mmCIF file of C-alpha atoms in Angstrom:
data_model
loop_
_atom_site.group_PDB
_atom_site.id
_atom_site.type_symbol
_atom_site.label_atom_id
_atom_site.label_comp_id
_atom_site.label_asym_id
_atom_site.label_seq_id
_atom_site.Cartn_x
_atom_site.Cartn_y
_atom_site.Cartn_z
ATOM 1 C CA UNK A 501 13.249 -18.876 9.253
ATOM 2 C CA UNK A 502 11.721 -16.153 10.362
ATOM 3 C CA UNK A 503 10.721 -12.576 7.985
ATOM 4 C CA UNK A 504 9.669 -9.071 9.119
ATOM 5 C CA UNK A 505 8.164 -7.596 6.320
ATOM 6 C CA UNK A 506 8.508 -2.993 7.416
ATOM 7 C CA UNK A 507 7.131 -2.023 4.788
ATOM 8 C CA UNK A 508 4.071 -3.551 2.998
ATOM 9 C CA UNK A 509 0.708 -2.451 2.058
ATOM 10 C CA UNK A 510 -1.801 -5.581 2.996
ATOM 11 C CA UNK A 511 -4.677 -3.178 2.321
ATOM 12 C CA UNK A 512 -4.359 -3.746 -1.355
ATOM 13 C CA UNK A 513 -3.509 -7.621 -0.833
ATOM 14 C CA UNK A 514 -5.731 -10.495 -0.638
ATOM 15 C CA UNK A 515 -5.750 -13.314 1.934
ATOM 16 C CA UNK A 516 -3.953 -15.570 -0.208
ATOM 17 C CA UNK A 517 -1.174 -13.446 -0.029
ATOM 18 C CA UNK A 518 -1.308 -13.435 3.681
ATOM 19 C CA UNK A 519 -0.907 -17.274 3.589
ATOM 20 C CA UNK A 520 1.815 -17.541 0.806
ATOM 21 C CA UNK A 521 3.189 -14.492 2.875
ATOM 22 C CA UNK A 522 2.891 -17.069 5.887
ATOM 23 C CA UNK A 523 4.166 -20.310 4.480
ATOM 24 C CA UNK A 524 7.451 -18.408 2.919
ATOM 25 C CA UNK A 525 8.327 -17.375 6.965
ATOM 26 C CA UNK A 526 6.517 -14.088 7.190
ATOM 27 C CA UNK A 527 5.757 -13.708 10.723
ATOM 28 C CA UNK A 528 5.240 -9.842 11.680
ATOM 29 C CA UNK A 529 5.146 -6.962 9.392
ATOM 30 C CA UNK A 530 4.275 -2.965 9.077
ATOM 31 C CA UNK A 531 1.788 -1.789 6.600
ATOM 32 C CA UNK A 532 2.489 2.303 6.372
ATOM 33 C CA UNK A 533 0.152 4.759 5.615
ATOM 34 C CA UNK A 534 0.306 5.401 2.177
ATOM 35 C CA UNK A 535 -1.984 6.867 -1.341
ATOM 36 C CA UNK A 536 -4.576 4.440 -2.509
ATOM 37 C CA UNK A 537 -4.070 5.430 -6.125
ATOM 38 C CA UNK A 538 -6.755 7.933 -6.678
ATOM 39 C CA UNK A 539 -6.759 10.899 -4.546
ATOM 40 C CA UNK A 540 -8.887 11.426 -1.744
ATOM 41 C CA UNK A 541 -11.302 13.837 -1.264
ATOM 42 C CA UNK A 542 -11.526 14.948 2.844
ATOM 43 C CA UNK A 543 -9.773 14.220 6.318
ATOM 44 C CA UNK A 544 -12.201 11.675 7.081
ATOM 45 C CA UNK A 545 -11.708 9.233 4.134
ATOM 46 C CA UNK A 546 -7.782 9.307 5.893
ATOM 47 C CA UNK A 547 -9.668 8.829 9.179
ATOM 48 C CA UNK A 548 -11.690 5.463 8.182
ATOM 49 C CA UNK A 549 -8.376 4.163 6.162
ATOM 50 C CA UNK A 550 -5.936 4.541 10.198
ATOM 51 C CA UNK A 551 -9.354 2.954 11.174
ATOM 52 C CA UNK A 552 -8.958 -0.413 9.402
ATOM 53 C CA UNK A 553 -4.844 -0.170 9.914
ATOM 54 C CA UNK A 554 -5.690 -0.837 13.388
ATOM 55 C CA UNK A 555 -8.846 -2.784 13.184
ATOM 56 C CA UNK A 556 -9.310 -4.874 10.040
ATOM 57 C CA UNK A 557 -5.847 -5.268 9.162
ATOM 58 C CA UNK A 558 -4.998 -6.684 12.387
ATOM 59 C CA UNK A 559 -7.631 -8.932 12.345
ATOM 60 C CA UNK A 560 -6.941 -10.145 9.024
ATOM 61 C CA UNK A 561 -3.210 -11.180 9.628
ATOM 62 C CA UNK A 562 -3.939 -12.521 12.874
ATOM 63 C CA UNK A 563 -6.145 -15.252 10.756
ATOM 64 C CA UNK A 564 -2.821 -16.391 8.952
ATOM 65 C CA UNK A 565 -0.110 -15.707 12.063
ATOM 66 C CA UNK A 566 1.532 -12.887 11.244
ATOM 67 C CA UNK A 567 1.740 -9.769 13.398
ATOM 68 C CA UNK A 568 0.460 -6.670 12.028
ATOM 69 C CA UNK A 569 1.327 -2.908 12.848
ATOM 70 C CA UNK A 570 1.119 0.118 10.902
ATOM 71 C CA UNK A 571 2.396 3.836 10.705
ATOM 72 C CA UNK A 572 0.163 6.618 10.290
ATOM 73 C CA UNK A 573 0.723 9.679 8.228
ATOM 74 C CA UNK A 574 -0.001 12.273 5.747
ATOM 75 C CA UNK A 575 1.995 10.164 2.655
ATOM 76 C CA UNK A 576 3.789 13.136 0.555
ATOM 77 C CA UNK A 577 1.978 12.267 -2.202
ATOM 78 C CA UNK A 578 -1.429 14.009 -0.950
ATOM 79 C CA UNK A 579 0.842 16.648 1.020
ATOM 80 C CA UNK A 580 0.309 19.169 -1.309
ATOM 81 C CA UNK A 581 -4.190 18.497 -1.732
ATOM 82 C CA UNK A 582 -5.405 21.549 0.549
ATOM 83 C CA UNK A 583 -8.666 19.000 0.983
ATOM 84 C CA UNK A 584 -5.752 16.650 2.457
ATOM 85 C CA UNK A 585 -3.746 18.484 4.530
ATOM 86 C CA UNK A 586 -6.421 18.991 7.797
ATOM 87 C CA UNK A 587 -5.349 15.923 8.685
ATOM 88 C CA UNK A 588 -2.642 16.836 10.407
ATOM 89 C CA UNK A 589 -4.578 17.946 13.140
ATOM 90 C CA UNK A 590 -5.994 14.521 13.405
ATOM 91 C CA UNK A 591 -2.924 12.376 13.593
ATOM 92 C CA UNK A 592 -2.037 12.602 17.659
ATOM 93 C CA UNK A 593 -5.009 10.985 18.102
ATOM 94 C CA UNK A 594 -3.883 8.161 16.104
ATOM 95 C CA UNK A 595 -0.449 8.013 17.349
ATOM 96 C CA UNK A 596 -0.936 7.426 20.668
ATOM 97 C CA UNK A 597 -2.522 4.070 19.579
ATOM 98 C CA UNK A 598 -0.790 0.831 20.294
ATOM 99 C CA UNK A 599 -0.539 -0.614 17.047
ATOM 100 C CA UNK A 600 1.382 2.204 15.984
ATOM 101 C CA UNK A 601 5.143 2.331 15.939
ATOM 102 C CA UNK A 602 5.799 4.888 13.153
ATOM 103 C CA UNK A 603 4.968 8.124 11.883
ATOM 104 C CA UNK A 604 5.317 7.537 7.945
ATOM 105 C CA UNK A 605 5.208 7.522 4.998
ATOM 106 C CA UNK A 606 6.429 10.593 5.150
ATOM 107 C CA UNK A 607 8.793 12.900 2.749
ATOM 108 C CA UNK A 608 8.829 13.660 -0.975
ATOM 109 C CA UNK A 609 6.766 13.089 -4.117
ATOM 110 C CA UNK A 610 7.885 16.174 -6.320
ATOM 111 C CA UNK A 611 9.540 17.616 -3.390
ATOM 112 C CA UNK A 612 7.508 21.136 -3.229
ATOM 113 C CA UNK A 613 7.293 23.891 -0.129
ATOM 114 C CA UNK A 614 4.037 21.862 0.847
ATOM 115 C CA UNK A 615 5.837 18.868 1.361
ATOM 116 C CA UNK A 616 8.346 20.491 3.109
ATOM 117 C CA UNK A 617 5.931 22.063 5.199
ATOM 118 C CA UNK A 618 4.332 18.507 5.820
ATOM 119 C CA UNK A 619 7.662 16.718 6.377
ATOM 120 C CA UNK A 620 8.511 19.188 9.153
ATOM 121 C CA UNK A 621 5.581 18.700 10.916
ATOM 122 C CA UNK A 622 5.466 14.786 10.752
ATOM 123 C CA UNK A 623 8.821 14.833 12.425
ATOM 124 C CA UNK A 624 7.756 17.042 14.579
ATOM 125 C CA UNK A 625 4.895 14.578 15.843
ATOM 126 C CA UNK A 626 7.178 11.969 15.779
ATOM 127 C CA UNK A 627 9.525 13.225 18.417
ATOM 128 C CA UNK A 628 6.748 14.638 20.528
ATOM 129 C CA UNK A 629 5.326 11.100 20.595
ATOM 130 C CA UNK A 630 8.797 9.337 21.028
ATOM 131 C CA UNK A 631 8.175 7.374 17.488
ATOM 132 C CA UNK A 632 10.789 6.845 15.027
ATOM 133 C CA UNK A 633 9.861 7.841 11.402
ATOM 134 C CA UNK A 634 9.919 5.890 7.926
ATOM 135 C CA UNK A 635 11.169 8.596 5.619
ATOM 136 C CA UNK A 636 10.358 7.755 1.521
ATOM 137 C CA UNK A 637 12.533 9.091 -0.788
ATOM 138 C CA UNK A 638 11.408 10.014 -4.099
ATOM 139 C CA UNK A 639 11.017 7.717 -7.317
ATOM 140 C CA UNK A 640 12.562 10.804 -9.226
ATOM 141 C CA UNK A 641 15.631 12.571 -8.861
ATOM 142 C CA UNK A 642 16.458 10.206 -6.066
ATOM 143 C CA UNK A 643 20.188 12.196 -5.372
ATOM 144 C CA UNK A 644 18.652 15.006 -5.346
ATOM 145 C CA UNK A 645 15.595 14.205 -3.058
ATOM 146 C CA UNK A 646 17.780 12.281 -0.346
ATOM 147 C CA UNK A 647 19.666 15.619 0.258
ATOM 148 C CA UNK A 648 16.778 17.843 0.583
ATOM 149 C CA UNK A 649 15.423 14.953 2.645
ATOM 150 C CA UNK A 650 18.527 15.587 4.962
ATOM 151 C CA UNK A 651 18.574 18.822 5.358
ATOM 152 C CA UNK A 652 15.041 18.675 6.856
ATOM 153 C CA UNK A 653 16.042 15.945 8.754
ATOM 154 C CA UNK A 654 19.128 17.849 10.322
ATOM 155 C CA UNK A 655 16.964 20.893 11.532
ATOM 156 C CA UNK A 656 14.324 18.194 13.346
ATOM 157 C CA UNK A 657 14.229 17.142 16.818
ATOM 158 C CA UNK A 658 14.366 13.570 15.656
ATOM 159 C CA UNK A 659 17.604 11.801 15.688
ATOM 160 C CA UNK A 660 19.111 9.985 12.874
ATOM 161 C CA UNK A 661 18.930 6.861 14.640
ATOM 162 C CA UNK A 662 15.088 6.694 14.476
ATOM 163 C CA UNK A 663 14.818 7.336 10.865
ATOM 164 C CA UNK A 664 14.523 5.214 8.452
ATOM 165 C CA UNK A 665 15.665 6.629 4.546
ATOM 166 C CA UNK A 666 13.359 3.966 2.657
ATOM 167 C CA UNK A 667 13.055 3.511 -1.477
ATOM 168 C CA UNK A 668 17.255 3.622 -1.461
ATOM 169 C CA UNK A 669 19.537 2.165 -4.280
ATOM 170 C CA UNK A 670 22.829 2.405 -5.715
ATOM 171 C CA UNK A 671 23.210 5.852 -6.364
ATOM 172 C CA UNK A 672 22.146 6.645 -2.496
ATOM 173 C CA UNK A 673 22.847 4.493 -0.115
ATOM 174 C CA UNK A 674 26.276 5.744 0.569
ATOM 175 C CA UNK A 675 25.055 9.119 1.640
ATOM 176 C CA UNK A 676 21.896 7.863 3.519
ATOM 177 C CA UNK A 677 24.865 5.447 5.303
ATOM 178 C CA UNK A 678 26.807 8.274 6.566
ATOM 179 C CA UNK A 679 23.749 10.490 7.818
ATOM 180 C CA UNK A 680 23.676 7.816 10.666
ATOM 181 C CA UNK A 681 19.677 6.941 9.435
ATOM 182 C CA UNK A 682 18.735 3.665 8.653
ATOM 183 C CA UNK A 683 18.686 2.465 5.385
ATOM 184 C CA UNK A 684 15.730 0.935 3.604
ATOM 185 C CA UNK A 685 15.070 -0.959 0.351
ATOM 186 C CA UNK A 686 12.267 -2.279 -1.264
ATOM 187 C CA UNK A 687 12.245 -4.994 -3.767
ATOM 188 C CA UNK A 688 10.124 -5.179 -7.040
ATOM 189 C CA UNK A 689 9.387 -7.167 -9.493
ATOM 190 C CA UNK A 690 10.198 -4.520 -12.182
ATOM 191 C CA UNK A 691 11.411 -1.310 -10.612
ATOM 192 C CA UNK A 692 13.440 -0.114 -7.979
ATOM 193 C CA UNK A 693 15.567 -2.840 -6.550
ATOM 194 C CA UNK A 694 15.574 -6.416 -7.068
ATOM 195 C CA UNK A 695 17.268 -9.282 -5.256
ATOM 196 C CA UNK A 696 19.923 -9.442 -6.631
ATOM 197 C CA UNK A 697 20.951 -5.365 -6.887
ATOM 198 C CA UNK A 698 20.037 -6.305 -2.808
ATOM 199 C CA UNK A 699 22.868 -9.454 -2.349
ATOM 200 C CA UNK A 700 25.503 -6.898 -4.230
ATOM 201 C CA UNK A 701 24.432 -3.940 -1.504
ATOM 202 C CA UNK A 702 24.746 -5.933 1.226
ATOM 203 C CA UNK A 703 28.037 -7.275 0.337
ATOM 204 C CA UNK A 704 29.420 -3.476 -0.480
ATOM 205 C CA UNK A 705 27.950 -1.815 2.576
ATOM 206 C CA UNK A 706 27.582 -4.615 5.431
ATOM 207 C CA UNK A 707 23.775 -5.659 7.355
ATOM 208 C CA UNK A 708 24.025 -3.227 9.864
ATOM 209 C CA UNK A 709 20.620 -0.721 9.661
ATOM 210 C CA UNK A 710 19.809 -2.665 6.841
ATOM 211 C CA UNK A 711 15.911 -2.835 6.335
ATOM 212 C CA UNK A 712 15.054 -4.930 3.151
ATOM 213 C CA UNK A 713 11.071 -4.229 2.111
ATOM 214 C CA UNK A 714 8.594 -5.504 -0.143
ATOM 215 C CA UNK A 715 6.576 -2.398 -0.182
ATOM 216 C CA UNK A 716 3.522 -4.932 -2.010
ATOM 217 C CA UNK A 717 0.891 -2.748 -3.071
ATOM 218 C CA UNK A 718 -2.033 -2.314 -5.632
ATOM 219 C CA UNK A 719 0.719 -1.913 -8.585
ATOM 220 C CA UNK A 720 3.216 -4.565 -9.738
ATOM 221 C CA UNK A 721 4.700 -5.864 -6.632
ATOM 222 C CA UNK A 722 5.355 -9.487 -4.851
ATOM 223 C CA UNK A 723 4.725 -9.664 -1.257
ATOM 224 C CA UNK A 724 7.445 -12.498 -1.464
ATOM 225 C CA UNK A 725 10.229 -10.339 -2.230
ATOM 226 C CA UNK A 726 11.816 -10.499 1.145
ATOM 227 C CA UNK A 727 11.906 -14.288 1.170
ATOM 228 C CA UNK A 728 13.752 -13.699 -2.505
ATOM 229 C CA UNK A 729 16.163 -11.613 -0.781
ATOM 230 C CA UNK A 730 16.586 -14.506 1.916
ATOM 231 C CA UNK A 731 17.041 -17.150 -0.655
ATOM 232 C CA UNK A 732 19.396 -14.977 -2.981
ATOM 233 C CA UNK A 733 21.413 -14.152 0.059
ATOM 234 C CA UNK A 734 22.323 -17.802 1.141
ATOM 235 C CA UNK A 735 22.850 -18.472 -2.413
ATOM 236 C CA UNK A 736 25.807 -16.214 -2.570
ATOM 237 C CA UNK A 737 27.278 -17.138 1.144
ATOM 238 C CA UNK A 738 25.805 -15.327 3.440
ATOM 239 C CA UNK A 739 24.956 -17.233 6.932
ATOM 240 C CA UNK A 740 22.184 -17.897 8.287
ATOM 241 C CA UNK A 741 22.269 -15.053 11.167
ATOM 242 C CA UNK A 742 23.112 -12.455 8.839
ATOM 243 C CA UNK A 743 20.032 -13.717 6.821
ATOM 244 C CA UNK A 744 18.036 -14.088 9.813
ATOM 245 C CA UNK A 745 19.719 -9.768 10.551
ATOM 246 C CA UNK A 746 18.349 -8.134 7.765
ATOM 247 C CA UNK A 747 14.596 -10.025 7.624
ATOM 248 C CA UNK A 748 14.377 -10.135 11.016
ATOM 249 C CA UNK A 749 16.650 -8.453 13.804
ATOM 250 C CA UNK A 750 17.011 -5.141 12.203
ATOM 251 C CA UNK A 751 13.196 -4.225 11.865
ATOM 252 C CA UNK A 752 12.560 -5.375 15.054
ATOM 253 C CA UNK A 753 15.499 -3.329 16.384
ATOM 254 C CA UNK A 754 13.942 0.001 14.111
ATOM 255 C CA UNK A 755 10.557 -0.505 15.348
ATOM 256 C CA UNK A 756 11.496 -1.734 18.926
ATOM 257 C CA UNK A 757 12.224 1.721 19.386
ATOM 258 C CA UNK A 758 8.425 2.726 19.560
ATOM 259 C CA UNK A 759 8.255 0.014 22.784
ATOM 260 C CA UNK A 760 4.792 -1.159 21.146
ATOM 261 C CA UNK A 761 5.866 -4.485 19.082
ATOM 262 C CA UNK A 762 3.596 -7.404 19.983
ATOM 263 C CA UNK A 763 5.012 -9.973 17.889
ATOM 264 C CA UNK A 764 3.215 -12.906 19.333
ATOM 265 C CA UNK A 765 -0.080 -13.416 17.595
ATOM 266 C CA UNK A 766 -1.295 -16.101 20.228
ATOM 267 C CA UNK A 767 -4.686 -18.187 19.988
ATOM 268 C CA UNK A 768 -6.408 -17.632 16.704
ATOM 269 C CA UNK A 769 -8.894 -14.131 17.114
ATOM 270 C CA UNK A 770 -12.764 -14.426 17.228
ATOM 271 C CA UNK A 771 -14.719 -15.514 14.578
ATOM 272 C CA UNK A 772 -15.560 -12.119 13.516
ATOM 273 C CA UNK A 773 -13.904 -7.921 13.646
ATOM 274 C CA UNK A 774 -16.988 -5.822 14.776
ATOM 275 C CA UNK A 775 -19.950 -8.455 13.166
ATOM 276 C CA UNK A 776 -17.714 -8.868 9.887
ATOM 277 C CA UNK A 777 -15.657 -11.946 8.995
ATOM 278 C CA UNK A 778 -13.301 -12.739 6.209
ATOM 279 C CA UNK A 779 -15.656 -15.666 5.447
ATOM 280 C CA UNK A 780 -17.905 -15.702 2.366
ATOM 281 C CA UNK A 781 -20.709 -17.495 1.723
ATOM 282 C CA UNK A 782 -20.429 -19.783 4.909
ATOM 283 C CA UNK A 783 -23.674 -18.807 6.714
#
């Protein structure tokens, strides 16, 4: 079978977790632009960061078969850092790229003026560069933070059908189903949803605009998680093409709408990304 992985962040992952990622069916994935854990400190640490999301990254998954693309953004948890915020002048340059086929993460932390100030703008960019957006939804007050979400979202020039609502559960899908968005979810080992919350979803509200994520980062996450959700759907029933829907149609069908998916890897890459190789100790 075949996965798409939207939302993961390989940055904080090591190779062996590009070739577990591999062997369980991962074939193509998005890493969005997202905090690193301890704040950052100028425009240009965001600059070097979009750097190796369409360098190093790249070249990394490439070594294991899997297609990598990213989205770039100011995340909303930096929104509201006036060291942070310049960058916002720097992101058309990266969203022209090819590798790019998403402005996001963008949304709400602790949903302040800044980041509705930020949000606007990102939405902006993403319908002047014909991009759909991957929307997060706060960890906190999750109700509450989907409807201010929407309300931004109704006064953009970006239609519904190029969002994607991401970090949904129980208490929000319903809503984020009616806005006419897509609908994400990301499965954890301990928090937000797990596999089997996911199977229950599925069954209530259907596979269509369905995005099921892994969201793997530096914190307690599997990069696996989408496989789980494979497995745990055929154990209660589902076929194999709505499996095959959810892990791989829909994302492709989301980010299809940038028109810059390369999902073939082809031959292996060269040996090396700008001099540097993934090897250690070889030569």
């Amino acid at each position: 079978m075949r996965i798409f992985d939207p939302h993961i962040h390989m940055t904080s992952r090591t190779t062996d977790d590009y070739a577990a990622m591999y062997e369980a069916g991962v074939r193509a994935l998005v890493e969005p632009s997202f905090w690193l854990g301890q704040p950052r400190t100028s425009p240009a640490s965001f600059c070097d960061y979009f750097d190796s999301l369409l360098g190093w990254e790249p070249y990394r998954a490439a070594q294991h078969g899997i297609a990598h693309h990213c989205t770039i953004a100011l995340n909303p948890k930096e929104a509201g850092d006036e060291r942070c915020v310049p960058v916002l002048d720097e992101l058309p340059r990266y969203l022209v790229k090819d590798g790019v086929v998403a402005v996001g993460e963008i949304g709400y932390d602790s949903m302040t003026p800044a980041e509705d100030t930020a949000l606007a703008a990102q939405l902006q960019l993403a319908a002047d560069h014909g991009l759909p957006a991957l929307v997060h939804t706060p960890h906190r007050d999750k109700a509450a933070g989907l409807a201010r979400t929407l309300d931004v979202l109704r006064e953009s020039a970006l239609p519904p059908e190029r969002v994607v609502l991401d970090h949904l559960n129980e208490t929000t899908v319903a809503r984020a189903a009616d806005s006419g968005c897509w609908m994400g979810f990301s499965i954890y080992p301990d928090t937000k949803m797990d596999e089997h919350r996911m199977v229950r979803l599925l069954r209530l509200h259907g596979t269509d605009r369905v995005l099921v994520n892994s969201a793997a980062d530096w914190g307690r996450s599997d990069p696996l998680k989408t496989r789980a959700v494979a497995d745990a759907m055929r154990a209660d029933g589902f076929t194999e093409d709505e499996v095959e829907t959810v892990l791989w149609h829909n994302p492709v069908a989301f980010y299809g709408q940038s028109g810059r998916l390369q999902l073939e890897t082809g031959p292996p890459p060269p040996s090396t990304h700008e001099g540097n190789s993934i090897l250690r100790g070889g030569d």
